[in-house]
Amino acid sequence: MLNYGVKNGLKQIIVTDHYWDDTVPSMLDGYPSQNFSLLSKALPLPQNEKCEFLFGCETDMDKNCLLGIPKERYDDFQFIIVPLNHLHFAFACDPTKKSVEYLAKYIEQRFNSLLNMDLPFHKIGIAHLTDRLMYHEKKDGYLEVVEAISDHTFAELFKKAAEKGVGIELNISLNDLEDVKRAQKIARPYLIAKEQGCKFYLGSDSHLPYDFEIAIERFTRVIDLLQLDETDKFYIK
């Protein structure tokens, strides 16, 4: 990861493996044992003067809006990202209730619940908000869910996110970036977030080394799509 960052001129990269702490009551079914003991095996991270390498995690949220990270672990990570749309997991969403309308409202509720928590928002990111996992059972269901959330609702959510200082992840598939109509649908909430003063960071969602191969292309395309510059960048404080 560090070599990739240096080679591609990145100034900062963060490893954010999946994480659910052993001390948090778990509703997880089939979720791998991703506890702190496992994640901390990556430490100490290698460093290079050209690219800062930080230690983070991607925790999860169950259907009761319980996070998999306890307060006692906040200081152990330099960055903490939270996906609101890991709804392919039964612990996060009742599969019998799924519909476009239900999931649009459900995402809104989970977004608000996260923002109402007592969290170190200066190092919190909302991961892949428009990812296909929110309705993976239906072809392009995630696009329908995104369309079902109104401009007004997105504006209220992102205004609150900006006030809290939380980062918004840009993690969009090449398929959605290359198709003009799909790109417009996906861009809408992020353009609203930009208008509301939100700051952004880039997520590769790389689970295996070869996933990095298209990361820079995705990053470049989404930056161009949203017409972002340095003032739109999320900085961990």
PDB file of C-alpha atoms in Angstrom:
ATOM      1  CA  MET A   1       0.000   0.000   0.000  1.00  0.00           C
ATOM      2  CA  LEU A   2       2.767   2.432   0.911  1.00  0.00           C
ATOM      3  CA  ASN A   3       4.709   1.698  -2.270  1.00  0.00           C
ATOM      4  CA  TYR A   4       1.516   2.291  -4.254  1.00  0.00           C
ATOM      5  CA  GLY A   5       0.981   5.628  -2.532  1.00  0.00           C
ATOM      6  CA  VAL A   6       4.529   6.786  -3.198  1.00  0.00           C
ATOM      7  CA  LYS A   7       4.472   5.601  -6.813  1.00  0.00           C
ATOM      8  CA  ASN A   8       1.232   7.460  -7.537  1.00  0.00           C
ATOM      9  CA  GLY A   9       2.128  10.686  -5.781  1.00  0.00           C
ATOM     10  CA  LEU A  10      -0.315  10.326  -2.894  1.00  0.00           C
ATOM     11  CA  LYS A  11       0.528  12.423   0.159  1.00  0.00           C
ATOM     12  CA  GLN A  12      -1.458  10.384   2.671  1.00  0.00           C
ATOM     13  CA  ILE A  13      -2.984   6.906   2.723  1.00  0.00           C
ATOM     14  CA  ILE A  14      -4.939   5.093   5.423  1.00  0.00           C
ATOM     15  CA  VAL A  15      -5.535   1.399   5.983  1.00  0.00           C
ATOM     16  CA  THR A  16      -9.141   0.832   7.130  1.00  0.00           C
ATOM     17  CA  ASP A  17      -9.756  -2.869   7.603  1.00  0.00           C
ATOM     18  CA  HIS A  18     -13.200  -4.092   8.708  1.00  0.00           C
ATOM     19  CA  TYR A  19     -13.596  -3.981  12.484  1.00  0.00           C
ATOM     20  CA  TRP A  20     -16.022  -5.066  15.189  1.00  0.00           C
ATOM     21  CA  ASP A  21     -14.672  -4.991  18.725  1.00  0.00           C
ATOM     22  CA  ASP A  22     -14.929  -8.034  20.995  1.00  0.00           C
ATOM     23  CA  THR A  23     -16.406  -5.894  23.794  1.00  0.00           C
ATOM     24  CA  VAL A  24     -19.410  -4.730  21.744  1.00  0.00           C
ATOM     25  CA  PRO A  25     -22.482  -7.013  21.845  1.00  0.00           C
ATOM     26  CA  SER A  26     -22.648  -8.463  18.385  1.00  0.00           C
ATOM     27  CA  MET A  27     -25.560  -9.204  16.089  1.00  0.00           C
ATOM     28  CA  LEU A  28     -23.151 -10.302  13.409  1.00  0.00           C
ATOM     29  CA  ASP A  29     -23.982 -13.427  11.479  1.00  0.00           C
ATOM     30  CA  GLY A  30     -21.247 -14.756   9.276  1.00  0.00           C
ATOM     31  CA  TYR A  31     -19.089 -11.656   9.776  1.00  0.00           C
ATOM     32  CA  PRO A  32     -15.390 -12.530  10.116  1.00  0.00           C
ATOM     33  CA  SER A  33     -13.628 -12.087  13.452  1.00  0.00           C
ATOM     34  CA  GLN A  34     -12.259  -8.626  12.788  1.00  0.00           C
ATOM     35  CA  ASN A  35     -11.272  -7.548  16.284  1.00  0.00           C
ATOM     36  CA  PHE A  36      -8.579  -5.132  17.460  1.00  0.00           C
ATOM     37  CA  SER A  37      -6.106  -7.932  18.013  1.00  0.00           C
ATOM     38  CA  LEU A  38      -6.313  -8.818  14.329  1.00  0.00           C
ATOM     39  CA  LEU A  39      -6.177  -5.249  12.990  1.00  0.00           C
ATOM     40  CA  SER A  40      -3.273  -4.225  15.218  1.00  0.00           C
ATOM     41  CA  LYS A  41      -1.087  -6.916  13.641  1.00  0.00           C
ATOM     42  CA  ALA A  42      -0.480  -4.360  10.901  1.00  0.00           C
ATOM     43  CA  LEU A  43       1.366  -2.122  13.384  1.00  0.00           C
ATOM     44  CA  PRO A  44       3.785  -0.502  13.250  1.00  0.00           C
ATOM     45  CA  LEU A  45       2.992   0.734   9.765  1.00  0.00           C
ATOM     46  CA  PRO A  46       5.926   1.415   7.459  1.00  0.00           C
ATOM     47  CA  GLN A  47       6.542   5.060   6.637  1.00  0.00           C
ATOM     48  CA  ASN A  48       7.987   7.125   3.820  1.00  0.00           C
ATOM     49  CA  GLU A  49       8.721  10.848   3.867  1.00  0.00           C
ATOM     50  CA  LYS A  50       6.799  11.242   0.613  1.00  0.00           C
ATOM     51  CA  CYS A  51       3.585   9.571   1.827  1.00  0.00           C
ATOM     52  CA  GLU A  52       2.128   9.483   5.333  1.00  0.00           C
ATOM     53  CA  PHE A  53       0.604   6.106   6.263  1.00  0.00           C
ATOM     54  CA  LEU A  54      -2.123   6.166   8.933  1.00  0.00           C
ATOM     55  CA  PHE A  55      -3.889   3.423  10.897  1.00  0.00           C
ATOM     56  CA  GLY A  56      -7.673   3.392  10.659  1.00  0.00           C
ATOM     57  CA  CYS A  57     -10.643   1.050  10.585  1.00  0.00           C
ATOM     58  CA  GLU A  58     -14.016   0.515   8.948  1.00  0.00           C
ATOM     59  CA  THR A  59     -16.424  -0.342  11.709  1.00  0.00           C
ATOM     60  CA  ASP A  60     -20.058  -1.284  11.152  1.00  0.00           C
ATOM     61  CA  MET A  61     -23.541  -0.319  12.322  1.00  0.00           C
ATOM     62  CA  ASP A  62     -26.208  -2.871  13.170  1.00  0.00           C
ATOM     63  CA  LYS A  63     -29.972  -2.480  12.737  1.00  0.00           C
ATOM     64  CA  ASN A  64     -30.210  -0.862  16.188  1.00  0.00           C
ATOM     65  CA  CYS A  65     -27.604   1.724  15.125  1.00  0.00           C
ATOM     66  CA  LEU A  66     -25.007   0.191  17.430  1.00  0.00           C
ATOM     67  CA  LEU A  67     -21.443   0.791  16.260  1.00  0.00           C
ATOM     68  CA  GLY A  68     -18.828  -1.931  16.447  1.00  0.00           C
ATOM     69  CA  ILE A  69     -16.267   0.350  18.069  1.00  0.00           C
ATOM     70  CA  PRO A  70     -16.385   1.241  21.786  1.00  0.00           C
ATOM     71  CA  LYS A  71     -15.461   4.711  23.048  1.00  0.00           C
ATOM     72  CA  GLU A  72     -12.351   3.254  24.667  1.00  0.00           C
ATOM     73  CA  ARG A  73     -10.943   2.439  21.216  1.00  0.00           C
ATOM     74  CA  TYR A  74     -11.437   5.841  19.548  1.00  0.00           C
ATOM     75  CA  ASP A  75      -7.886   6.937  20.328  1.00  0.00           C
ATOM     76  CA  ASP A  76      -6.400   3.714  18.955  1.00  0.00           C
ATOM     77  CA  PHE A  77      -7.274   4.732  15.403  1.00  0.00           C
ATOM     78  CA  GLN A  78      -6.272   7.804  13.422  1.00  0.00           C
ATOM     79  CA  PHE A  79      -9.319   7.521  11.175  1.00  0.00           C
ATOM     80  CA  ILE A  80     -12.640   5.699  11.592  1.00  0.00           C
ATOM     81  CA  ILE A  81     -15.022   5.149   8.704  1.00  0.00           C
ATOM     82  CA  VAL A  82     -18.623   3.985   9.027  1.00  0.00           C
ATOM     83  CA  PRO A  83     -20.726   2.560   6.187  1.00  0.00           C
ATOM     84  CA  LEU A  84     -24.439   3.281   6.490  1.00  0.00           C
ATOM     85  CA  ASN A  85     -25.334   0.959   3.639  1.00  0.00           C
ATOM     86  CA  HIS A  86     -23.890  -2.450   4.486  1.00  0.00           C
ATOM     87  CA  LEU A  87     -27.482  -3.590   4.116  1.00  0.00           C
ATOM     88  CA  HIS A  88     -26.527  -6.876   2.499  1.00  0.00           C
ATOM     89  CA  PHE A  89     -25.886  -8.076   6.074  1.00  0.00           C
ATOM     90  CA  ALA A  90     -28.949  -9.332   7.973  1.00  0.00           C
ATOM     91  CA  PHE A  91     -27.578  -7.790  11.180  1.00  0.00           C
ATOM     92  CA  ALA A  92     -27.863  -4.355   9.540  1.00  0.00           C
ATOM     93  CA  CYS A  93     -31.212  -4.637   7.787  1.00  0.00           C
ATOM     94  CA  ASP A  94     -34.201  -6.976   7.878  1.00  0.00           C
ATOM     95  CA  PRO A  95     -34.192  -8.544   4.382  1.00  0.00           C
ATOM     96  CA  THR A  96     -37.971  -9.044   4.482  1.00  0.00           C
ATOM     97  CA  LYS A  97     -38.565  -5.272   4.569  1.00  0.00           C
ATOM     98  CA  LYS A  98     -36.487  -4.291   1.597  1.00  0.00           C
ATOM     99  CA  SER A  99     -37.982  -1.975  -0.997  1.00  0.00           C
ATOM    100  CA  VAL A 100     -36.732   1.206  -2.631  1.00  0.00           C
ATOM    101  CA  GLU A 101     -38.958   3.393  -0.474  1.00  0.00           C
ATOM    102  CA  TYR A 102     -38.089   1.591   2.759  1.00  0.00           C
ATOM    103  CA  LEU A 103     -34.359   1.675   2.129  1.00  0.00           C
ATOM    104  CA  ALA A 104     -34.367   5.370   1.187  1.00  0.00           C
ATOM    105  CA  LYS A 105     -35.966   6.200   4.535  1.00  0.00           C
ATOM    106  CA  TYR A 106     -33.748   3.693   6.337  1.00  0.00           C
ATOM    107  CA  ILE A 107     -30.557   5.286   5.003  1.00  0.00           C
ATOM    108  CA  GLU A 108     -31.832   8.687   6.135  1.00  0.00           C
ATOM    109  CA  GLN A 109     -32.520   7.338   9.643  1.00  0.00           C
ATOM    110  CA  ARG A 110     -29.091   5.718   9.905  1.00  0.00           C
ATOM    111  CA  PHE A 111     -27.378   8.876   8.663  1.00  0.00           C
ATOM    112  CA  ASN A 112     -29.137  10.957  11.329  1.00  0.00           C
ATOM    113  CA  SER A 113     -28.430   8.366  14.029  1.00  0.00           C
ATOM    114  CA  LEU A 114     -24.709   8.469  13.277  1.00  0.00           C
ATOM    115  CA  LEU A 115     -24.599  12.267  13.341  1.00  0.00           C
ATOM    116  CA  ASN A 116     -26.413  12.292  16.693  1.00  0.00           C
ATOM    117  CA  MET A 117     -23.774  10.097  18.338  1.00  0.00           C
ATOM    118  CA  ASP A 118     -20.986  11.335  20.581  1.00  0.00           C
ATOM    119  CA  LEU A 119     -18.102  10.656  18.202  1.00  0.00           C
ATOM    120  CA  PRO A 120     -14.742  12.240  17.370  1.00  0.00           C
ATOM    121  CA  PHE A 121     -16.119  13.603  14.098  1.00  0.00           C
ATOM    122  CA  HIS A 122     -12.800  15.267  13.249  1.00  0.00           C
ATOM    123  CA  LYS A 123     -11.572  11.792  12.293  1.00  0.00           C
ATOM    124  CA  ILE A 124     -14.826  10.139  11.194  1.00  0.00           C
ATOM    125  CA  GLY A 125     -15.753   9.380   7.588  1.00  0.00           C
ATOM    126  CA  ILE A 126     -19.009   8.138   6.073  1.00  0.00           C
ATOM    127  CA  ALA A 127     -17.982   5.308   3.766  1.00  0.00           C
ATOM    128  CA  HIS A 128     -19.299   4.630   0.225  1.00  0.00           C
ATOM    129  CA  LEU A 129     -22.717   6.219   0.815  1.00  0.00           C
ATOM    130  CA  THR A 130     -24.105   5.325  -2.615  1.00  0.00           C
ATOM    131  CA  ASP A 131     -22.642   1.830  -2.866  1.00  0.00           C
ATOM    132  CA  ARG A 132     -24.630  -0.985  -4.490  1.00  0.00           C
ATOM    133  CA  LEU A 133     -24.617  -2.965  -1.217  1.00  0.00           C
ATOM    134  CA  MET A 134     -27.600  -0.965   0.037  1.00  0.00           C
ATOM    135  CA  TYR A 135     -29.837  -2.992  -2.307  1.00  0.00           C
ATOM    136  CA  HIS A 136     -27.639  -5.625  -3.896  1.00  0.00           C
ATOM    137  CA  GLU A 137     -30.544  -8.041  -4.480  1.00  0.00           C
ATOM    138  CA  LYS A 138     -32.013  -5.823  -7.211  1.00  0.00           C
ATOM    139  CA  LYS A 139     -30.147  -4.819 -10.363  1.00  0.00           C
ATOM    140  CA  ASP A 140     -29.396  -1.109 -10.093  1.00  0.00           C
ATOM    141  CA  GLY A 141     -31.497  -1.034  -6.940  1.00  0.00           C
ATOM    142  CA  TYR A 142     -28.980   1.258  -5.278  1.00  0.00           C
ATOM    143  CA  LEU A 143     -29.482   3.836  -8.026  1.00  0.00           C
ATOM    144  CA  GLU A 144     -33.224   3.746  -7.381  1.00  0.00           C
ATOM    145  CA  VAL A 145     -32.669   4.207  -3.639  1.00  0.00           C
ATOM    146  CA  VAL A 146     -30.421   7.211  -4.265  1.00  0.00           C
ATOM    147  CA  GLU A 147     -33.021   8.724  -6.591  1.00  0.00           C
ATOM    148  CA  ALA A 148     -35.741   8.172  -3.974  1.00  0.00           C
ATOM    149  CA  ILE A 149     -33.942  10.424  -1.470  1.00  0.00           C
ATOM    150  CA  SER A 150     -34.955  14.009  -2.210  1.00  0.00           C
ATOM    151  CA  ASP A 151     -32.645  16.978  -2.698  1.00  0.00           C
ATOM    152  CA  HIS A 152     -34.146  18.512   0.447  1.00  0.00           C
ATOM    153  CA  THR A 153     -33.416  15.431   2.551  1.00  0.00           C
ATOM    154  CA  PHE A 154     -29.857  15.173   1.266  1.00  0.00           C
ATOM    155  CA  ALA A 155     -29.332  18.894   1.905  1.00  0.00           C
ATOM    156  CA  GLU A 156     -30.474  18.562   5.523  1.00  0.00           C
ATOM    157  CA  LEU A 157     -28.282  15.522   6.119  1.00  0.00           C
ATOM    158  CA  PHE A 158     -25.186  17.000   4.524  1.00  0.00           C
ATOM    159  CA  LYS A 159     -25.650  20.367   6.222  1.00  0.00           C
ATOM    160  CA  LYS A 160     -25.595  18.563   9.550  1.00  0.00           C
ATOM    161  CA  ALA A 161     -22.613  16.466   8.425  1.00  0.00           C
ATOM    162  CA  ALA A 162     -20.716  19.624   7.491  1.00  0.00           C
ATOM    163  CA  GLU A 163     -21.507  21.191  10.855  1.00  0.00           C
ATOM    164  CA  LYS A 164     -20.225  18.088  12.639  1.00  0.00           C
ATOM    165  CA  GLY A 165     -17.088  18.072  10.506  1.00  0.00           C
ATOM    166  CA  VAL A 166     -17.451  14.487   9.279  1.00  0.00           C
ATOM    167  CA  GLY A 167     -15.745  13.451   6.033  1.00  0.00           C
ATOM    168  CA  ILE A 168     -17.686  12.142   3.038  1.00  0.00           C
ATOM    169  CA  GLU A 169     -16.083   9.304   1.104  1.00  0.00           C
ATOM    170  CA  LEU A 170     -15.920   9.286  -2.683  1.00  0.00           C
ATOM    171  CA  ASN A 171     -15.880   5.648  -3.674  1.00  0.00           C
ATOM    172  CA  ILE A 172     -17.689   5.141  -6.966  1.00  0.00           C
ATOM    173  CA  SER A 173     -17.353   2.316  -9.478  1.00  0.00           C
ATOM    174  CA  LEU A 174     -15.919   2.915 -12.929  1.00  0.00           C
ATOM    175  CA  ASN A 175     -19.155   1.592 -14.411  1.00  0.00           C
ATOM    176  CA  ASP A 176     -21.055   4.442 -12.788  1.00  0.00           C
ATOM    177  CA  LEU A 177     -18.414   7.022 -13.707  1.00  0.00           C
ATOM    178  CA  GLU A 178     -18.132   6.051 -17.379  1.00  0.00           C
ATOM    179  CA  ASP A 179     -21.873   6.076 -18.129  1.00  0.00           C
ATOM    180  CA  VAL A 180     -23.155   9.670 -18.336  1.00  0.00           C
ATOM    181  CA  LYS A 181     -26.661   8.971 -17.037  1.00  0.00           C
ATOM    182  CA  ARG A 182     -25.447   6.813 -14.166  1.00  0.00           C
ATOM    183  CA  ALA A 183     -22.784   9.353 -13.308  1.00  0.00           C
ATOM    184  CA  GLN A 184     -25.396  12.119 -13.076  1.00  0.00           C
ATOM    185  CA  LYS A 185     -27.519  10.038 -10.718  1.00  0.00           C
ATOM    186  CA  ILE A 186     -24.564   9.204  -8.490  1.00  0.00           C
ATOM    187  CA  ALA A 187     -23.140  12.742  -8.587  1.00  0.00           C
ATOM    188  CA  ARG A 188     -26.347  14.417  -7.349  1.00  0.00           C
ATOM    189  CA  PRO A 189     -25.989  13.726  -3.589  1.00  0.00           C
ATOM    190  CA  TYR A 190     -22.278  14.580  -3.617  1.00  0.00           C
ATOM    191  CA  LEU A 191     -22.896  17.860  -5.427  1.00  0.00           C
ATOM    192  CA  ILE A 192     -25.477  18.659  -2.744  1.00  0.00           C
ATOM    193  CA  ALA A 193     -22.912  17.737  -0.090  1.00  0.00           C
ATOM    194  CA  LYS A 194     -20.438  20.093  -1.750  1.00  0.00           C
ATOM    195  CA  GLU A 195     -23.013  22.908  -1.711  1.00  0.00           C
ATOM    196  CA  GLN A 196     -23.592  22.313   2.000  1.00  0.00           C
ATOM    197  CA  GLY A 197     -19.890  22.647   2.774  1.00  0.00           C
ATOM    198  CA  CYS A 198     -18.941  18.996   3.243  1.00  0.00           C
ATOM    199  CA  LYS A 199     -15.353  17.878   2.776  1.00  0.00           C
ATOM    200  CA  PHE A 200     -14.334  14.745   0.896  1.00  0.00           C
ATOM    201  CA  TYR A 201     -11.760  11.974   0.964  1.00  0.00           C
ATOM    202  CA  LEU A 202     -11.137   9.217  -1.588  1.00  0.00           C
ATOM    203  CA  GLY A 203     -11.825   5.550  -0.887  1.00  0.00           C
ATOM    204  CA  SER A 204     -10.436   2.735  -3.017  1.00  0.00           C
ATOM    205  CA  ASP A 205     -12.416  -0.009  -1.241  1.00  0.00           C
ATOM    206  CA  SER A 206      -9.504  -2.290  -2.093  1.00  0.00           C
ATOM    207  CA  HIS A 207      -9.845  -5.711  -0.495  1.00  0.00           C
ATOM    208  CA  LEU A 208      -7.042  -7.261  -2.546  1.00  0.00           C
ATOM    209  CA  PRO A 209      -3.860  -5.776  -4.056  1.00  0.00           C
ATOM    210  CA  TYR A 210      -5.112  -5.869  -7.657  1.00  0.00           C
ATOM    211  CA  ASP A 211      -8.047  -3.625  -6.674  1.00  0.00           C
ATOM    212  CA  PHE A 212      -5.546  -0.756  -6.602  1.00  0.00           C
ATOM    213  CA  GLU A 213      -5.038  -1.011 -10.361  1.00  0.00           C
ATOM    214  CA  ILE A 214      -8.022   1.212 -11.198  1.00  0.00           C
ATOM    215  CA  ALA A 215      -8.069   3.325  -8.034  1.00  0.00           C
ATOM    216  CA  ILE A 216      -6.248   6.361  -9.435  1.00  0.00           C
ATOM    217  CA  GLU A 217      -8.456   6.384 -12.538  1.00  0.00           C
ATOM    218  CA  ARG A 218     -11.565   6.291 -10.342  1.00  0.00           C
ATOM    219  CA  PHE A 219     -10.195   9.057  -8.124  1.00  0.00           C
ATOM    220  CA  THR A 220      -9.401  11.278 -11.111  1.00  0.00           C
ATOM    221  CA  ARG A 221     -12.777  10.729 -12.738  1.00  0.00           C
ATOM    222  CA  VAL A 222     -14.804  11.515  -9.626  1.00  0.00           C
ATOM    223  CA  ILE A 223     -12.735  14.627  -8.858  1.00  0.00           C
ATOM    224  CA  ASP A 224     -13.390  15.856 -12.405  1.00  0.00           C
ATOM    225  CA  LEU A 225     -17.071  14.905 -12.237  1.00  0.00           C
ATOM    226  CA  LEU A 226     -17.646  16.920  -9.070  1.00  0.00           C
ATOM    227  CA  GLN A 227     -15.146  19.659 -10.036  1.00  0.00           C
ATOM    228  CA  LEU A 228     -13.314  19.406  -6.733  1.00  0.00           C
ATOM    229  CA  ASP A 229     -10.180  21.234  -5.672  1.00  0.00           C
ATOM    230  CA  GLU A 230      -7.958  21.372  -2.591  1.00  0.00           C
ATOM    231  CA  THR A 231     -10.548  23.411  -0.670  1.00  0.00           C
ATOM    232  CA  ASP A 232     -12.937  20.428  -0.821  1.00  0.00           C
ATOM    233  CA  LYS A 233     -10.483  18.013   0.809  1.00  0.00           C
ATOM    234  CA  PHE A 234     -11.188  16.454   4.214  1.00  0.00           C
ATOM    235  CA  TYR A 235      -8.287  16.780   6.631  1.00  0.00           C
ATOM    236  CA  ILE A 236      -8.033  14.640   9.752  1.00  0.00           C
ATOM    237  CA  LYS A 237      -7.511  16.967  12.698  1.00  0.00           C
TER     238      LYS A 237
END
